[in-house]
mmCIF file of C-alpha atoms in Angstrom:
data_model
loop_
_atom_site.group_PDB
_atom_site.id
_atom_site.type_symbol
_atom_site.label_atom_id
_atom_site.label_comp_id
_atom_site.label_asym_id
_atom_site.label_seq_id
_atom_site.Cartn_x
_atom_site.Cartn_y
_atom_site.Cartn_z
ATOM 1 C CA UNK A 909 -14.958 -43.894 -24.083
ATOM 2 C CA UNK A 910 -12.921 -40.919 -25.109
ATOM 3 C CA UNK A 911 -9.434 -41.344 -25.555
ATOM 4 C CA UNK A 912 -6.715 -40.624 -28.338
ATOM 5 C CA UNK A 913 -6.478 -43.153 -31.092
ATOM 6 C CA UNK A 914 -2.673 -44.179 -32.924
ATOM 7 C CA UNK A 915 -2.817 -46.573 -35.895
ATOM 8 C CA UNK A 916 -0.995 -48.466 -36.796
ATOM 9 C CA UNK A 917 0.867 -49.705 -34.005
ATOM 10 C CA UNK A 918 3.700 -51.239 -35.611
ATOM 11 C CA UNK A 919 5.211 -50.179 -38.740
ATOM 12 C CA UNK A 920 7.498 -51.473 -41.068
ATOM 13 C CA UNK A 921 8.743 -49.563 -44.338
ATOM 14 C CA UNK A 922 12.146 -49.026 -46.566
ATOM 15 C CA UNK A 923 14.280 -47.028 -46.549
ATOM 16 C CA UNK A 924 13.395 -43.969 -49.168
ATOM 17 C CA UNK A 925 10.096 -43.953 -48.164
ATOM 18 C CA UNK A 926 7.523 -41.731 -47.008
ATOM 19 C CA UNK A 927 5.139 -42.834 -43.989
ATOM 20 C CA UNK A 928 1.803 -41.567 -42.275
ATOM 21 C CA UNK A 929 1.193 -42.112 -39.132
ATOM 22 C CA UNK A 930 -2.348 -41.465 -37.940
ATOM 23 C CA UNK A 931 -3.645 -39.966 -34.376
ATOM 24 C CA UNK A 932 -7.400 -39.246 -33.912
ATOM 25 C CA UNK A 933 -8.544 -37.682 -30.565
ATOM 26 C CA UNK A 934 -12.077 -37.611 -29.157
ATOM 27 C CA UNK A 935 -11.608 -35.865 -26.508
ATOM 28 C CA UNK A 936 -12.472 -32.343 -27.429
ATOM 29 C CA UNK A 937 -9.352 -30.913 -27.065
ATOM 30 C CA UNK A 938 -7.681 -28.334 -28.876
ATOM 31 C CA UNK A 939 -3.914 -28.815 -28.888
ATOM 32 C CA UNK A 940 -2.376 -31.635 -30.406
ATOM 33 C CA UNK A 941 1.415 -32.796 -30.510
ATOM 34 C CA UNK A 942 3.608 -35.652 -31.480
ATOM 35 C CA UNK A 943 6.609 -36.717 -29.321
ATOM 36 C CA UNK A 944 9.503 -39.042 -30.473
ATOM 37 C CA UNK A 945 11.182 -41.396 -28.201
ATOM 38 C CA UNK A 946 14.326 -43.778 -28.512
ATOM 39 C CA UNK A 947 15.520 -46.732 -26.615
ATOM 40 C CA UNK A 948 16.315 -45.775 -22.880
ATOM 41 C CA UNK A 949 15.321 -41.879 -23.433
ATOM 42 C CA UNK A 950 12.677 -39.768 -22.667
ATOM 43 C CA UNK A 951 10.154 -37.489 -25.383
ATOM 44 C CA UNK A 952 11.200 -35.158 -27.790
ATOM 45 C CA UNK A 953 8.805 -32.918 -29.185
ATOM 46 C CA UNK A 954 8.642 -32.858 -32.967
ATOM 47 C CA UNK A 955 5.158 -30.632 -33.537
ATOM 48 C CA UNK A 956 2.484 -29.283 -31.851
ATOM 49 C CA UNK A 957 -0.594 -27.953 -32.677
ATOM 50 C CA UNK A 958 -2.887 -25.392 -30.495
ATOM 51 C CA UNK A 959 -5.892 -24.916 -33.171
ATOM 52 C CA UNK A 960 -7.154 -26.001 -36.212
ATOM 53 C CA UNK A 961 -4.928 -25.324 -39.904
ATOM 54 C CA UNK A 962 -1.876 -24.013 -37.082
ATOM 55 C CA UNK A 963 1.225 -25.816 -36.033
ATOM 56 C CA UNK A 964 4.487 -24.925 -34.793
ATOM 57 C CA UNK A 965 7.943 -26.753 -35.206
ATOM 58 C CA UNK A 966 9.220 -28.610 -32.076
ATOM 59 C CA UNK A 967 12.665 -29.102 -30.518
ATOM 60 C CA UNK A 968 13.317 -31.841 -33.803
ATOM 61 C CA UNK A 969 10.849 -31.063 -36.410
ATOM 62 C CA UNK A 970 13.493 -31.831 -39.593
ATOM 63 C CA UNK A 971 12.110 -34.629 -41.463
ATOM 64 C CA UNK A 972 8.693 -34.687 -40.251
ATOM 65 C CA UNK A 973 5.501 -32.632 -41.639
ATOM 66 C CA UNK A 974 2.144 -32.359 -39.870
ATOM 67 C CA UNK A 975 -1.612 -31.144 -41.021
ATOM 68 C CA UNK A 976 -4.667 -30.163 -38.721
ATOM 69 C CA UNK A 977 -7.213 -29.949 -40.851
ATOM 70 C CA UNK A 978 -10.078 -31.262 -38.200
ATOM 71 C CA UNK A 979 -9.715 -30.637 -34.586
ATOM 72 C CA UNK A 980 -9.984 -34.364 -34.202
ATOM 73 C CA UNK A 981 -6.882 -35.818 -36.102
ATOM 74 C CA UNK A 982 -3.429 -34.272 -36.488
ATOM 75 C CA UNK A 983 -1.367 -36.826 -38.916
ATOM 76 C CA UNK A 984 2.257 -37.143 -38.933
ATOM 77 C CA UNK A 985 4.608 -38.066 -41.944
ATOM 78 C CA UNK A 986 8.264 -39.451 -41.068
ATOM 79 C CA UNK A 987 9.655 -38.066 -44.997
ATOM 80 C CA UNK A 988 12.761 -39.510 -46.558
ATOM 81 C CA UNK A 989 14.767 -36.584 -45.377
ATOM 82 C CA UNK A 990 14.409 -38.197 -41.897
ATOM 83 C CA UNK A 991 17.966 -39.849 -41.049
ATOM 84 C CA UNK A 992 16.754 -41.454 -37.794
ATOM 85 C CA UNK A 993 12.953 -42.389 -38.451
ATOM 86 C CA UNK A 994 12.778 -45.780 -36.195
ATOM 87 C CA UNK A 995 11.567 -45.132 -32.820
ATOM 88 C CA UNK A 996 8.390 -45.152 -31.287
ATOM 89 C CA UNK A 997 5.891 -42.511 -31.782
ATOM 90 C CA UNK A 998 3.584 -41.073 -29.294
ATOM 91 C CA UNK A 999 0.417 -38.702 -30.030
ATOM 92 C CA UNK A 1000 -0.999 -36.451 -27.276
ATOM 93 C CA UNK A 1001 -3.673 -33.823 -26.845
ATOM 94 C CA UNK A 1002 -4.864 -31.155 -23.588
ATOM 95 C CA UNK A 1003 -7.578 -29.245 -23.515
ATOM 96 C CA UNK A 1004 -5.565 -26.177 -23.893
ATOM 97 C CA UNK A 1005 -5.807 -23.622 -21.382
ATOM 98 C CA UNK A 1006 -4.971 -23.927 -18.017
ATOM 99 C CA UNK A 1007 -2.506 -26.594 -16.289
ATOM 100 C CA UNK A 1008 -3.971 -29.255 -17.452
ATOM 101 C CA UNK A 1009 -3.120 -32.828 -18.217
ATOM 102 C CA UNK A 1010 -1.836 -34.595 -21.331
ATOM 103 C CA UNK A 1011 -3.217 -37.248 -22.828
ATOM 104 C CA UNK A 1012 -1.107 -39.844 -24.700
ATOM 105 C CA UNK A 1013 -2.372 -42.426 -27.134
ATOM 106 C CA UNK A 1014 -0.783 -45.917 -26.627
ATOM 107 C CA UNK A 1015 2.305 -45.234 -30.065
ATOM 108 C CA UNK A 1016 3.456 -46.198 -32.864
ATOM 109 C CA UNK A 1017 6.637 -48.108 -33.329
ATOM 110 C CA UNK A 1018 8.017 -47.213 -36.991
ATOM 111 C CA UNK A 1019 11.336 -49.643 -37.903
ATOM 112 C CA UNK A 1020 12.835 -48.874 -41.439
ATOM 113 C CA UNK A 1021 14.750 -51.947 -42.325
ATOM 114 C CA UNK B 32 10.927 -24.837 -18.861
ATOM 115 C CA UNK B 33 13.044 -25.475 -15.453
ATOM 116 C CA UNK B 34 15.309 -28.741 -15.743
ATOM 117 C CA UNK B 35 14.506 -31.631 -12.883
ATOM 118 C CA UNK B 36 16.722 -33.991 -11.677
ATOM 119 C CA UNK B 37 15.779 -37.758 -10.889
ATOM 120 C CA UNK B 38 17.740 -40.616 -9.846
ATOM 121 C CA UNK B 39 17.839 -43.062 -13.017
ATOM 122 C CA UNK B 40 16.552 -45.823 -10.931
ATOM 123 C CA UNK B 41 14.797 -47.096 -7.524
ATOM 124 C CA UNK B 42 13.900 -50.240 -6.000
ATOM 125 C CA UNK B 43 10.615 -51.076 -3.999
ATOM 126 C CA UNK B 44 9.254 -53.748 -2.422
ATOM 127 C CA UNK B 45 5.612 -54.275 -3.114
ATOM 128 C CA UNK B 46 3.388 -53.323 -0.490
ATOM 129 C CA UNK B 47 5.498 -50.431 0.834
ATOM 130 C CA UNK B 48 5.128 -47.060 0.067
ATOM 131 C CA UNK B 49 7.034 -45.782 -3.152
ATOM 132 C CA UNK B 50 8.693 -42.151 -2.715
ATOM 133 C CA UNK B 51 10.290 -40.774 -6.019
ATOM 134 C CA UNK B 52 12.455 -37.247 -5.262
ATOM 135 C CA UNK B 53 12.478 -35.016 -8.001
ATOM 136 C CA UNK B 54 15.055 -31.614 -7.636
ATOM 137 C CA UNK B 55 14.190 -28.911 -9.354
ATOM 138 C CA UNK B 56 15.954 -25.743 -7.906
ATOM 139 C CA UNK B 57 15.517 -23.315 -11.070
ATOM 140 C CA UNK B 58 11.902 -23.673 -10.784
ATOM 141 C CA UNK B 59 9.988 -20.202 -11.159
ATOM 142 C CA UNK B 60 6.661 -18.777 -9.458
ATOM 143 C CA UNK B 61 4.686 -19.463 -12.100
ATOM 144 C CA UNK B 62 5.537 -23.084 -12.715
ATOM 145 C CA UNK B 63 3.655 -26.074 -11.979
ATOM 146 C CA UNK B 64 5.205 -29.794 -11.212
ATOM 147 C CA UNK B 65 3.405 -32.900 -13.580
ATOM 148 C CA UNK B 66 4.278 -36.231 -12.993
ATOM 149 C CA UNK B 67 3.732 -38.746 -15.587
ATOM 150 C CA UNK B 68 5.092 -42.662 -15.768
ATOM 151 C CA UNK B 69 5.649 -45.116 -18.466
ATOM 152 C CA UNK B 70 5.291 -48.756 -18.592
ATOM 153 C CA UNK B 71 7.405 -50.338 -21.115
ATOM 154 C CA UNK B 72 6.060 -49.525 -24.756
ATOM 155 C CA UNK B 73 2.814 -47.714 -23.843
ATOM 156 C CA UNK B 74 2.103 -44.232 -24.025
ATOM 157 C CA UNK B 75 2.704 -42.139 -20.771
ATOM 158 C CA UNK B 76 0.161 -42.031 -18.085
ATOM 159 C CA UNK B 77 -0.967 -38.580 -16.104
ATOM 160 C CA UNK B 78 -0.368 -39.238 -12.167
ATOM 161 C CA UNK B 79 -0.972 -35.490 -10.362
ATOM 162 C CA UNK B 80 0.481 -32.282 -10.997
ATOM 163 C CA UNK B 81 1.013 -29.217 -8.366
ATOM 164 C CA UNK B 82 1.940 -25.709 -7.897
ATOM 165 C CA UNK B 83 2.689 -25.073 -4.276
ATOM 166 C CA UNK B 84 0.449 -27.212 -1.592
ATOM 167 C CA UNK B 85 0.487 -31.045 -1.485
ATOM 168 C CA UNK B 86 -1.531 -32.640 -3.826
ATOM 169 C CA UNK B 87 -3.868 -36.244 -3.399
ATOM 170 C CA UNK B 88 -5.077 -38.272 -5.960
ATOM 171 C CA UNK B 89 -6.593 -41.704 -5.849
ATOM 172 C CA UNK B 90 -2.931 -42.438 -7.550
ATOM 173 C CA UNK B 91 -0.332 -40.837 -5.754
ATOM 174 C CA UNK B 92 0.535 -38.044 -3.221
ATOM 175 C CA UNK B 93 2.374 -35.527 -4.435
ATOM 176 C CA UNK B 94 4.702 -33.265 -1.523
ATOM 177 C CA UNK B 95 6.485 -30.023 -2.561
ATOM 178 C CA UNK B 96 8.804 -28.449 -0.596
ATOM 179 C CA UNK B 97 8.301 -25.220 0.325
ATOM 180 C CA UNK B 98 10.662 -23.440 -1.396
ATOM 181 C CA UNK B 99 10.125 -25.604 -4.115
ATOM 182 C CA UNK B 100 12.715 -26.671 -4.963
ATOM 183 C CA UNK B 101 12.548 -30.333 -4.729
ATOM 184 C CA UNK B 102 9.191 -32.295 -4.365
ATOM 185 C CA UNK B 103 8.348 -36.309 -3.718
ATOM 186 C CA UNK B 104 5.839 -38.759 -5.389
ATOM 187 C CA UNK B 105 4.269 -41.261 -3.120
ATOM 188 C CA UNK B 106 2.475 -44.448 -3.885
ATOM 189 C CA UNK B 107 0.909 -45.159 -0.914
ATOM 190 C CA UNK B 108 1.302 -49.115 -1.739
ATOM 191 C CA UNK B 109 3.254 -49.929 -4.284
ATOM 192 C CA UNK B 110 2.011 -53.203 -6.516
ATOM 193 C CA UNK B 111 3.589 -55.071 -9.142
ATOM 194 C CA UNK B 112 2.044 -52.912 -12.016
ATOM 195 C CA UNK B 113 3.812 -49.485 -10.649
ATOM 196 C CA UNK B 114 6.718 -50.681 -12.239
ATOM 197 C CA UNK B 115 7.474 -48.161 -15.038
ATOM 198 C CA UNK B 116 9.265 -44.890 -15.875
ATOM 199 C CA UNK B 117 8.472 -41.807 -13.475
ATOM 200 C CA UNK B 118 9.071 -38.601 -15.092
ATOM 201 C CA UNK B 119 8.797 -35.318 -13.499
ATOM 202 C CA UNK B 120 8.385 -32.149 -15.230
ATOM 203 C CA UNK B 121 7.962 -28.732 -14.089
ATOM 204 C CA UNK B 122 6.487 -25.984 -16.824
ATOM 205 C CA UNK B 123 3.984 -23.278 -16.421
ATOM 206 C CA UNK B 124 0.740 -23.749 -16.243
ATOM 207 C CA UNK B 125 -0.806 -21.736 -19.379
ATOM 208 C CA UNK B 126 1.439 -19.460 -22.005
ATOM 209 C CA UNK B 127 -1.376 -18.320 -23.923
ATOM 210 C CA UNK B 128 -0.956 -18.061 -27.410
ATOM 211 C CA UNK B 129 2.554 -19.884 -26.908
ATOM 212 C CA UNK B 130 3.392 -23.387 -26.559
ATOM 213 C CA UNK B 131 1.851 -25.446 -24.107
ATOM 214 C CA UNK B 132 4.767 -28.308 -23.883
ATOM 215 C CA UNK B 133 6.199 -30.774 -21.901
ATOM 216 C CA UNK B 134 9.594 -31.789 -21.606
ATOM 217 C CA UNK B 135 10.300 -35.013 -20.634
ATOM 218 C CA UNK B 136 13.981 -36.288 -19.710
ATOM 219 C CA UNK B 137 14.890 -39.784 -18.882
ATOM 220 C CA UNK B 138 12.830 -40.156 -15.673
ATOM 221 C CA UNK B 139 13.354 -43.103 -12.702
ATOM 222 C CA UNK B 140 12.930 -46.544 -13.970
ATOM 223 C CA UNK B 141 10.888 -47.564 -10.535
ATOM 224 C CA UNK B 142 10.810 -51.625 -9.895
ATOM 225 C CA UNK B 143 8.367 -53.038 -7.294
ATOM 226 C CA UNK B 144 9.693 -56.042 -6.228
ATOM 227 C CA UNK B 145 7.707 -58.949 -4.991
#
């Protein structure tokens, strides 16, 4: 079935340090973003991605850096330089013209102790 | 994108028809309405989505006003796993080589009561 993959689900990592956290989509589709969300809120946009080797800044892209090198995965790294990295972290695609829907994968819930 | 407003929370008692309001009075020609929910710790789930004329799904109903401004999710019969987090967005449909974005505020926590 086609869907959009997020691995891992839960993440655990120190302070200091640098994590990955993966989203693979085969659905097709050619934009790609990655949403934040915190306890009781809704999403904030961190990056999106509307073809292959491009991506544009969200609404809170400091501390985070993205790659699309394949039209199937877009990666996201929570650096150091994040202040705020735990939260749970949601991938989505769309085809990418027309109104279309969004897609979400089920997240991934980073916690630095 | 126009801003929406939703209550934060709504009670419903399984069975019954669910009807979520949504205002969003800034909305332009061009923009579409999207309605997504959330059920605790999972991503966020595509319901229907609408530019001017009612909308049917074998989710939801979706009835905009017609100067819409405001419009109304309906779950014909609500069961215990509608419980989750309603959002409603309005954006445009396509911005070509722009961004193609939703924003999602805090939504209406919707519990289905037994």
């Amino acid at each position: 079935d086609g869907g959009i993959t997020q691995s891992p689900k839960y993440l655990f990592r120190k302070e200091g340090q640098n994590v990955t956290l993966s989203c693979e989509q085969n659905l097709n589709h050619d934009a790609m973003y990655w949403y934040r969300q915190d306890p009781g809120q809704g999403l904030r946009l961190i990056y999106y991605s509307q073809i292959v080797n491009d991506f544009q800044k969200g609404d809170i892209a400091e501390g985070y850096s993205v790659s699309r090198e394949k039209k199937e995965s877009f990666p996201l790294t929570v650096t150091s330089a994040q202040k705020n990295p735990t939260a749970f972290y949601l991938c989505a695609s769309t085809v990418g013209q027309g109104p279309g829907e969004l897609f979400f994968g089920e997240g991934s819930r980073l916690t630095v102790l | 994108d126009a801003k929406t407003t939703q209550p934060p929370s709504m009670d419903c008692a399984e069975g019954r028809a669910a009807n979520l309001p949504c205002n969003h009075s800034t909305i332009s020609g061009n923009e579409y309405v999207y309605w997504y929910r959330q059920i605790h710790s999972q991503g966020p789930q595509y319901i229907i989505h609408g530019l001017k004329n009612n909308e049917t799904n074998e989710m939801a109903s979706l009835i905009i006003t017609e100067d819409r401004k405001s419009s109304t999710l309906i779950l014909p019969h609500a069961t215990l796993r509608d419980t989750a987090v309603y959002y409603c967005i309005v954006r445009v449909g396509y911005s070509g080589a722009g961004s193609y974005q939703l924003t999602f505020g805090k939504g209406t926590k919707l519990s289905v009561i037994p």
